[in-house]
CSV table of C-alpha atoms in Angstrom, one decimal:
chain,number,residue,atom,x,y,z
A,78,MET,CA,-42.9,138.9,115.6
A,79,ALA,CA,-45.6,141.6,115.3
A,80,GLN,CA,-46.4,140.4,111.8
A,81,GLU,CA,-46.8,136.8,112.9
A,82,ALA,CA,-49.1,137.7,115.7
A,83,ALA,CA,-51.5,139.9,113.6
A,84,PRO,CA,-53.4,137.0,112.0
A,85,VAL,CA,-53.9,135.4,115.3
A,86,LEU,CA,-55.3,138.6,116.8
A,87,LEU,CA,-57.6,139.1,113.9
A,88,PHE,CA,-58.9,135.5,114.3
A,89,VAL,CA,-59.7,136.1,117.9
A,90,LEU,CA,-61.5,139.4,117.3
A,91,ALA,CA,-63.5,137.9,114.5
A,92,ARG,CA,-64.7,135.2,116.9
A,93,LEU,CA,-65.8,138.0,119.3
A,94,VAL,CA,-68.1,139.5,116.8
A,95,SER,CA,-71.7,138.0,116.9
A,96,SER,CA,-74.4,138.6,114.4
A,97,THR,CA,-78.0,139.4,115.3
A,98,TRP,CA,-80.9,138.8,113.0
A,99,HIS,CA,-84.0,140.9,113.5
A,100,GLU,CA,-86.9,139.0,112.1
A,101,GLY,CA,-88.9,140.8,109.7
A,102,SER,CA,-86.6,143.8,109.5
A,103,GLY,CA,-84.6,142.7,106.6
A,104,TYR,CA,-81.5,143.9,108.4
A,105,TYR,CA,-78.6,142.0,109.8
A,106,LEU,CA,-76.9,143.9,112.6
A,107,GLU,CA,-73.6,143.0,114.1
A,108,SER,CA,-73.1,143.3,117.9
A,109,HIS,CA,-70.1,142.9,120.0
A,110,THR,CA,-69.9,140.8,123.2
A,111,ASN,CA,-67.3,139.9,125.7
A,112,GLU,CA,-68.0,136.1,125.5
A,113,VAL,CA,-65.4,133.8,124.1
A,114,TYR,CA,-66.5,130.5,122.4
A,115,ALA,CA,-64.0,127.5,122.1
A,116,GLU,CA,-64.5,125.0,119.4
A,117,GLU,CA,-65.0,121.4,121.0
A,118,PRO,CA,-63.2,118.4,119.3
A,119,PRO,CA,-65.4,115.4,118.1
A,120,PRO,CA,-65.9,112.7,120.8
A,121,GLU,CA,-63.5,109.8,120.6
A,122,PRO,CA,-65.1,106.3,120.0
A,123,ALA,CA,-65.5,104.1,123.1
A,124,LEU,CA,-62.7,101.4,123.6
A,125,ASP,CA,-63.7,97.6,123.4
A,126,TYR,CA,-61.8,96.1,126.3
A,127,ARG,CA,-62.7,92.5,125.2
A,128,ARG,CA,-60.4,92.9,122.2
A,129,GLU,CA,-57.5,93.6,124.5
A,130,ILE,CA,-57.8,90.1,126.3
A,131,ARG,CA,-55.5,87.4,124.8
A,132,CYS,CA,-54.6,83.9,125.8
A,133,HIS,CA,-51.3,82.2,125.4
A,134,VAL,CA,-50.5,80.3,122.3
A,135,LEU,CA,-51.6,76.7,122.7
A,136,PRO,CA,-48.8,74.1,122.5
A,137,ALA,CA,-48.5,71.9,119.5
A,138,LEU,CA,-50.4,68.6,119.8
A,139,LEU,CA,-48.3,65.5,119.4
A,140,ARG,CA,-49.6,63.4,116.5
A,141,GLY,CA,-52.4,65.9,115.9
A,142,SER,CA,-53.2,69.6,115.3
A,143,TYR,CA,-55.8,72.3,116.0
A,144,VAL,CA,-57.5,75.1,114.2
A,145,CYS,CA,-58.7,78.3,116.0
A,146,SER,CA,-61.4,80.7,114.9
A,147,ALA,CA,-59.7,83.9,116.1
A,148,GLY,CA,-56.2,83.1,117.0
A,149,VAL,CA,-55.5,83.7,120.7
A,150,GLN,CA,-58.1,86.5,121.2
A,151,MET,CA,-60.9,86.2,123.7
A,152,ASP,CA,-63.8,83.9,122.6
A,153,SER,CA,-61.6,82.2,120.0
A,154,ARG,CA,-62.4,78.5,119.7
A,155,CYS,CA,-59.7,76.0,118.9
A,156,ASP,CA,-60.8,72.5,117.6
A,157,TYR,CA,-58.4,69.6,117.9
A,158,THR,CA,-58.0,66.7,115.4
A,159,CYS,CA,-55.6,63.7,115.4
A,160,GLN,CA,-53.6,62.1,112.7
A,161,PRO,CA,-55.1,59.0,111.0
A,162,GLY,CA,-54.8,56.0,113.3
A,163,TYR,CA,-55.0,58.0,116.5
A,164,GLN,CA,-58.0,58.9,118.6
A,165,LEU,CA,-58.5,62.1,120.7
A,166,GLU,CA,-58.7,61.7,124.4
A,167,GLY,CA,-59.8,64.8,126.4
A,168,ASP,CA,-61.5,68.0,125.3
A,169,ARG,CA,-62.2,68.2,121.6
A,170,SER,CA,-62.2,72.1,121.7
A,171,ARG,CA,-61.0,74.9,123.9
A,172,VAL,CA,-62.2,78.6,124.2
A,173,CYS,CA,-60.1,81.6,125.2
A,174,MET,CA,-62.0,83.0,128.3
A,175,GLU,CA,-62.2,86.5,129.9
A,176,ASP,CA,-59.5,85.7,132.4
A,177,GLY,CA,-57.0,85.1,129.6
A,178,ARG,CA,-57.0,81.3,130.1
A,179,TRP,CA,-58.1,78.5,127.9
A,180,SER,CA,-61.1,76.4,128.9
A,181,GLY,CA,-60.6,72.7,129.6
A,182,SER,CA,-57.3,71.0,129.4
A,183,GLU,CA,-54.9,69.9,126.7
A,184,PRO,CA,-56.1,66.6,125.0
A,185,GLU,CA,-53.9,63.8,123.7
A,186,CYS,CA,-53.8,61.8,120.5
A,187,VAL,CA,-53.4,58.2,121.5
A,188,ASP,CA,-53.1,54.9,119.5
A,189,LEU,CA,-56.1,52.8,120.5
A,190,GLU,CA,-56.6,51.0,117.2
A,191,PRO,CA,-55.1,47.5,117.0
A,192,PRO,CA,-52.9,46.6,114.0
A,193,LYS,CA,-54.3,45.0,110.9
A,194,ILE,CA,-53.2,41.4,110.5
A,195,ARG,CA,-54.2,38.9,107.8
A,196,CYS,CA,-53.2,35.2,108.0
A,197,PRO,CA,-52.6,33.0,105.0
A,198,GLU,CA,-55.5,31.0,103.6
A,199,SER,CA,-56.4,27.7,105.1
A,200,ARG,CA,-55.1,24.7,103.2
A,201,GLU,CA,-55.4,21.0,102.9
A,202,ARG,CA,-52.5,18.6,102.2
A,203,ILE,CA,-52.3,14.9,101.4
A,204,ALA,CA,-49.9,12.8,103.5
A,205,GLU,CA,-46.7,11.8,101.7
A,206,PRO,CA,-46.5,8.2,100.4
A,207,GLY,CA,-45.7,5.7,103.1
A,208,LYS,CA,-46.2,8.4,105.8
A,209,LEU,CA,-49.0,9.7,108.0
A,210,THR,CA,-47.7,13.3,107.9
A,211,ALA,CA,-47.4,16.1,105.4
A,212,THR,CA,-44.8,18.8,105.3
A,213,VAL,CA,-46.6,22.2,105.1
A,214,TYR,CA,-45.1,25.6,104.2
A,215,TRP,CA,-46.8,29.0,104.3
A,216,ASP,CA,-45.9,32.7,104.0
A,217,PRO,CA,-45.9,34.8,107.2
A,218,PRO,CA,-49.1,36.9,107.8
A,219,ARG,CA,-49.4,40.4,106.4
A,220,VAL,CA,-49.3,43.0,109.2
A,221,ARG,CA,-49.6,46.8,109.2
A,222,ASP,CA,-50.3,49.5,111.8
A,223,SER,CA,-52.6,52.4,111.0
A,224,ALA,CA,-50.9,54.8,113.4
A,225,ASP,CA,-47.1,55.0,113.1
A,226,GLY,CA,-46.7,51.9,111.0
A,227,VAL,CA,-44.4,50.2,113.5
A,228,ILE,CA,-45.1,46.6,114.5
A,229,LYS,CA,-43.3,45.7,117.6
A,230,ARG,CA,-43.6,41.9,117.4
A,231,VAL,CA,-45.5,39.1,115.7
A,232,MET,CA,-46.0,35.9,117.7
A,233,LEU,CA,-46.7,32.4,116.3
A,234,ARG,CA,-48.8,29.9,118.2
A,235,GLY,CA,-48.2,26.5,116.7
A,236,PRO,CA,-45.6,24.7,114.6
A,237,GLU,CA,-43.3,26.6,112.3
A,238,PRO,CA,-43.7,26.6,108.6
A,239,GLY,CA,-42.1,23.6,107.1
A,240,SER,CA,-43.1,21.3,110.0
A,241,GLU,CA,-44.6,17.9,109.6
A,242,PHE,CA,-48.3,17.8,110.5
A,243,PRO,CA,-50.0,14.5,111.4
A,244,GLU,CA,-53.4,13.5,110.1
A,245,GLY,CA,-56.3,15.7,111.1
A,246,GLU,CA,-57.0,19.4,111.5
A,247,HIS,CA,-54.6,21.9,113.0
A,248,VAL,CA,-55.2,25.6,113.9
A,249,ILE,CA,-52.3,28.1,113.5
A,250,ARG,CA,-52.6,31.4,115.3
A,251,TYR,CA,-50.6,34.7,114.9
A,252,THR,CA,-50.7,37.7,117.2
A,253,ALA,CA,-49.3,41.1,116.3
A,254,HIS,CA,-48.4,43.9,118.8
A,255,ASP,CA,-47.9,47.6,117.9
A,256,GLN,CA,-45.8,50.1,119.9
A,257,ALA,CA,-48.8,51.1,122.0
A,258,TYR,CA,-49.2,47.4,122.9
A,259,ASN,CA,-52.5,47.1,121.0
A,260,ARG,CA,-52.8,43.6,119.6
A,261,ALA,CA,-54.7,41.8,116.9
A,262,SER,CA,-54.9,38.1,116.1
A,263,CYS,CA,-55.7,35.9,113.1
A,264,LYS,CA,-55.8,32.2,112.5
A,265,PHE,CA,-56.0,29.7,109.7
A,266,ARG,CA,-56.4,25.9,109.5
A,267,ILE,CA,-54.2,23.1,108.1
A,268,ARG,CA,-55.9,19.8,107.3
A,269,VAL,CA,-53.8,16.8,106.6
A,270,GLN,CA,-55.6,13.9,104.9
A,271,VAL,CA,-54.2,10.4,104.8
A,272,ARG,CA,-55.4,8.5,101.7
A,273,ARG,CA,-56.3,5.0,102.7
A,274,CYS,CA,-57.1,1.8,100.9
A,275,PRO,CA,-59.6,-0.7,102.3
A,276,VAL,CA,-58.2,-2.7,105.2
A,277,LEU,CA,-56.8,-6.0,104.0
A,278,LYS,CA,-57.8,-9.2,105.6
A,279,PRO,CA,-55.2,-11.9,106.2
A,280,PRO,CA,-55.8,-15.1,104.1
A,281,GLN,CA,-57.0,-18.2,105.8
A,282,ASN,CA,-54.1,-20.1,107.2
A,283,GLY,CA,-51.9,-17.0,106.7
A,284,TYR,CA,-51.2,-13.5,107.9
A,285,ILE,CA,-50.2,-10.1,106.6
A,286,SER,CA,-47.2,-7.9,107.4
A,287,CYS,CA,-47.5,-4.3,106.4
A,288,THR,CA,-45.4,-1.2,106.5
A,289,SER,CA,-46.4,2.2,107.8
A,290,ASP,CA,-50.0,2.3,109.1
A,291,GLY,CA,-51.0,-0.8,107.1
A,292,ASN,CA,-53.5,0.7,104.6
A,293,ASN,CA,-52.3,4.3,104.0
A,294,TYR,CA,-51.1,5.6,100.6
A,295,GLY,CA,-47.7,4.0,99.9
A,296,ALA,CA,-48.0,1.2,102.5
A,297,THR,CA,-46.8,-2.2,101.3
A,298,CYS,CA,-48.3,-5.5,102.6
A,299,GLU,CA,-46.6,-8.8,102.3
A,300,TYR,CA,-48.7,-12.0,102.6
A,301,GLN,CA,-47.2,-15.0,104.5
A,302,CYS,CA,-48.7,-18.4,105.0
A,303,ASP,CA,-48.6,-20.5,108.1
A,304,GLY,CA,-46.2,-23.4,108.2
A,305,GLY,CA,-47.5,-26.3,106.1
A,306,TYR,CA,-49.3,-23.9,103.7
A,307,GLU,CA,-48.0,-22.4,100.5
A,308,ARG,CA,-48.8,-19.0,99.0
A,309,GLN,CA,-50.6,-19.0,95.6
A,310,GLY,CA,-50.6,-15.6,94.1
A,311,SER,CA,-48.7,-12.3,94.5
A,312,SER,CA,-46.8,-11.9,97.8
A,313,LEU,CA,-46.9,-8.0,97.8
A,314,ARG,CA,-49.6,-5.4,97.4
A,315,VAL,CA,-49.2,-1.6,97.5
A,316,CYS,CA,-51.8,1.0,98.4
A,317,GLN,CA,-52.0,3.5,95.6
A,318,SER,CA,-53.0,7.2,95.6
A,319,THR,CA,-56.3,6.1,94.0
A,320,GLN,CA,-57.0,4.3,97.3
A,321,ARG,CA,-56.9,1.0,95.6
A,322,TRP,CA,-54.5,-1.9,96.2
A,323,THR,CA,-52.3,-3.3,93.4
A,324,GLY,CA,-52.8,-7.0,92.6
A,325,SER,CA,-55.2,-9.4,94.3
A,326,GLN,CA,-55.3,-11.3,97.5
A,327,PRO,CA,-53.3,-14.6,97.3
A,328,LEU,CA,-54.4,-17.9,98.9
A,329,CYS,CA,-52.6,-20.1,101.4
A,330,ALA,CA,-53.1,-23.6,100.2
A,331,PRO,CA,-52.1,-26.8,102.0
A,332,MET,CA,-48.5,-27.7,101.4
A,333,GLN,CA,-48.1,-30.3,98.7
A,334,ILE,CA,-45.7,-33.0,99.9
A,335,ASN,CA,-44.0,-34.8,97.1
A,336,THR,CA,-42.6,-38.2,98.2
A,337,ASP,CA,-41.7,-39.2,94.6
A,338,VAL,CA,-38.2,-37.7,95.0
A,339,ASN,CA,-34.7,-39.1,94.3
A,340,SER,CA,-33.1,-38.3,97.7
A,341,ALA,CA,-33.7,-37.5,101.3
A,342,ALA,CA,-32.3,-34.0,100.7
A,343,SER,CA,-34.9,-33.3,98.1
A,344,LEU,CA,-37.6,-34.4,100.5
A,345,LEU,CA,-36.3,-32.2,103.3
A,346,ASP,CA,-35.9,-29.2,101.0
A,347,GLN,CA,-39.7,-29.1,100.7
A,348,PHE,CA,-40.0,-28.2,104.4
A,349,HIS,CA,-37.2,-25.6,104.4
A,350,GLU,CA,-38.4,-22.4,106.1
A,351,LYS,CA,-41.9,-23.8,106.2
A,352,ARG,CA,-42.2,-26.5,108.8
A,353,ARG,CA,-40.3,-28.1,111.7
A,354,LEU,CA,-39.9,-31.8,111.6
A,355,PHE,CA,-40.2,-34.2,114.5
A,356,ILE,CA,-38.9,-37.5,113.2
A,357,ILE,CA,-39.7,-40.6,115.3
A,358,SER,CA,-37.9,-44.0,114.9
A,359,ALA,CA,-39.2,-47.2,116.4
A,360,PRO,CA,-38.2,-50.9,115.9
A,361,ASP,CA,-41.8,-52.0,115.3
A,362,PRO,CA,-45.4,-50.6,115.6
A,363,SER,CA,-45.9,-52.5,118.9
A,364,ASP,CA,-43.1,-50.6,120.7
A,365,ARG,CA,-44.7,-49.1,123.9
A,366,TYR,CA,-42.6,-45.9,123.6
A,367,TYR,CA,-43.7,-45.5,120.1
A,368,LYS,CA,-47.4,-46.0,121.0
A,369,MET,CA,-47.1,-43.6,124.0
A,370,GLN,CA,-45.4,-40.9,121.9
A,371,MET,CA,-48.0,-41.1,119.1
A,372,SER,CA,-50.9,-41.0,121.5
A,373,MET,CA,-49.6,-37.8,123.1
A,374,LEU,CA,-48.9,-36.2,119.8
A,375,GLN,CA,-52.4,-37.0,118.5
A,376,GLN,CA,-53.9,-35.2,121.5
A,377,ALA,CA,-51.7,-32.1,120.9
A,378,ALA,CA,-52.4,-31.8,117.1
A,379,CYS,CA,-53.5,-28.2,117.4
A,380,GLY,CA,-50.4,-27.1,119.3
A,381,LEU,CA,-48.1,-28.9,116.8
A,382,ASP,CA,-49.8,-27.2,113.9
A,383,LEU,CA,-49.6,-23.9,115.7
A,384,ARG,CA,-45.9,-24.3,116.0
A,385,HIS,CA,-45.5,-25.6,112.4
A,386,VAL,CA,-44.4,-29.1,113.4
A,387,THR,CA,-44.8,-32.0,111.0
A,388,THR,CA,-44.3,-35.6,112.3
A,389,VAL,CA,-42.3,-38.2,110.3
A,390,GLU,CA,-42.6,-41.8,111.3
A,391,LEU,CA,-39.9,-44.4,110.5
A,392,VAL,CA,-41.2,-47.8,111.9
A,393,GLY,CA,-40.1,-51.4,111.6
A,394,GLN,CA,-37.3,-53.4,109.9
A,395,PRO,CA,-36.6,-54.0,106.3
A,396,PRO,CA,-38.1,-55.3,104.1
A,397,HIS,CA,-41.3,-54.4,105.9
A,398,GLU,CA,-40.1,-51.0,107.2
A,399,VAL,CA,-42.6,-48.2,106.8
A,400,GLY,CA,-41.9,-44.5,106.5
A,401,ARG,CA,-44.7,-41.9,106.2
A,402,ILE,CA,-45.6,-38.2,106.5
A,403,ARG,CA,-49.3,-38.2,107.3
A,404,GLU,CA,-50.8,-40.2,104.5
A,405,HIS,CA,-47.7,-39.9,102.3
A,406,ARG,CA,-45.6,-43.1,102.1
A,407,LEU,CA,-41.8,-42.9,101.7
A,408,ALA,CA,-39.7,-45.1,99.5
A,409,LEU,CA,-37.3,-47.5,101.2
A,410,GLY,CA,-34.3,-45.7,99.7
A,411,ILE,CA,-35.4,-42.4,101.2
A,412,ILE,CA,-36.0,-44.1,104.6
A,413,GLU,CA,-32.5,-45.4,104.6
A,414,GLU,CA,-31.0,-42.1,103.7
A,415,LEU,CA,-32.9,-40.3,106.4
A,416,ARG,CA,-31.7,-42.8,109.0
A,417,ARG,CA,-28.1,-42.4,107.9
A,418,PHE,CA,-28.3,-38.6,107.6
A,419,LEU,CA,-29.9,-38.2,111.1
A,420,HIS,CA,-28.1,-41.2,112.8
A,421,LEU,CA,-31.4,-42.9,113.7
A,422,THR,CA,-31.0,-46.5,114.9
A,423,ARG,CA,-33.7,-49.2,114.3
A,424,SER,CA,-32.9,-51.1,117.5
A,425,HIS,CA,-34.8,-48.9,119.9
A,426,PHE,CA,-37.1,-45.8,120.2
A,427,ASN,CA,-35.5,-42.5,119.4
A,428,ALA,CA,-36.6,-39.1,118.0
A,429,VAL,CA,-35.0,-35.9,116.7
A,430,LEU,CA,-36.4,-32.3,116.3
A,431,LEU,CA,-35.3,-30.3,113.3
A,432,ASP,CA,-35.8,-26.6,112.9
A,433,LYS,CA,-37.1,-24.9,109.8
A,434,ALA,CA,-33.5,-24.8,108.4
A,435,GLY,CA,-33.2,-28.5,108.7
A,436,THR,CA,-30.8,-28.3,111.7
A,437,ASP,CA,-30.8,-31.0,114.4
A,438,ARG,CA,-31.9,-29.1,117.5
A,439,GLU,CA,-32.9,-31.7,120.1
A,440,ARG,CA,-32.9,-35.5,120.5
A,441,TYR,CA,-35.0,-37.8,122.7
A,442,ILE,CA,-34.5,-41.5,123.7
A,443,ALA,CA,-37.8,-41.6,125.5
A,444,PRO,CA,-41.3,-40.2,124.7
A,445,VAL,CA,-41.5,-36.4,125.2
A,446,SER,CA,-44.6,-34.7,126.5
A,447,PRO,CA,-46.2,-32.1,124.2
A,448,ASP,CA,-45.7,-29.4,126.9
A,449,GLU,CA,-42.0,-30.1,127.1
A,450,LEU,CA,-41.8,-30.0,123.4
A,451,PHE,CA,-43.7,-26.8,123.1
A,452,VAL,CA,-41.7,-25.1,125.8
A,453,PHE,CA,-38.5,-25.9,123.9
A,454,ILE,CA,-39.9,-24.6,120.6
A,455,ASP,CA,-41.3,-21.5,122.1
A,456,THR,CA,-38.1,-20.7,123.9
A,457,PHE,CA,-35.5,-21.5,121.3
A,458,LEU,CA,-37.0,-22.0,117.8
A,459,LEU,CA,-39.6,-19.2,117.3
A,460,SER,CA,-38.7,-16.4,114.9
A,461,GLU,CA,-39.3,-12.8,115.9
A,462,ARG,CA,-42.3,-12.7,113.6
A,463,GLU,CA,-43.7,-15.9,115.0
A,464,ALA,CA,-43.2,-14.7,118.6
A,465,ALA,CA,-44.9,-11.4,117.8
A,466,ARG,CA,-47.9,-13.2,116.3
A,467,ARG,CA,-48.2,-15.5,119.2
A,468,ALA,CA,-48.1,-12.6,121.6
A,469,GLN,CA,-50.7,-10.7,119.6
A,470,GLY,CA,-53.1,-13.6,118.9
A,471,GLY,CA,-52.6,-15.7,122.0
A,472,ASP,CA,-53.0,-19.5,121.9
A,473,PRO,CA,-56.0,-20.5,119.9
A,474,CYS,CA,-55.6,-24.1,121.1
A,475,GLU,CA,-56.5,-23.3,124.7
């Protein structure tokens, strides 16, 4: 122990020895003093308390992120950004403050951008032959969402693809919704064109019956002549895609009555499906019933022609008996056959009405007024086509 303490004692004694320098003497004298000097340690650096302040770690941002300048230390600034398709709502940056809390509040990344939707191109279609509509197809719109890529629903406003569209322009709209209920719309147009030929005019003393709309592509028109008139030319014309009609317009010429025939049947065949016949028989031209009947018929000539009625006269006794249809004279043999075929006596006035098929429809033993005759024809003998034309055109004889 004594050996270990010796160096320490010598160190203390050495510290108690002080040196004195006498200026100019050239001597350095040692002197002894009772003062003890302790060596002071170097001063410690001052502590920076700001570095000790820390904020809590910021929570992760849904659909976004943040970058901080100095982590969670005081004065650190954290800047927020959102993923593509989302927008930041709230504070864009936050700073760690002296109280250990972050400035502001936590922002959100929200989807405010509507989806992208692109409709098909507008299109034009030609109506199908014989129709006024066109069947139109198209692909669904192209839709995408810039945020999460999820499209909740796509709504169509208008007819479905593959529907028939009438003539004219039609607007088709689509609306798309994303998960955030943002929506976007688009539209396109469908135009349906009906190719048409010039409107046909009915021939004089005739009429036209057409299919479809009458003059659209594919429509067929049939020409018909009034009773007592015969068609000369093509009966049918068709509207082509070139918007021109096939053929040419026929004529309705007055019916040619041929009395130079071998039998009454041949004579009547000329009127088959063309005219009704009102056959009058009288014992002689002076018969008062005959005169009365002919006078009434002459005053109602328009109504008779409107109803396609032709008058046949069988008057007198052989060998001076006369048979005629307008100005056409009948041979005696034909007159005799007509009387036997229709059971017409020469002894007194009588008359018979035949329909267009040559069937005996009504008989009279006394003169019949035109009104009574017309009512019977209009009620029982008109075809559907004739009735429709009468209803459409009215009575031109009024």
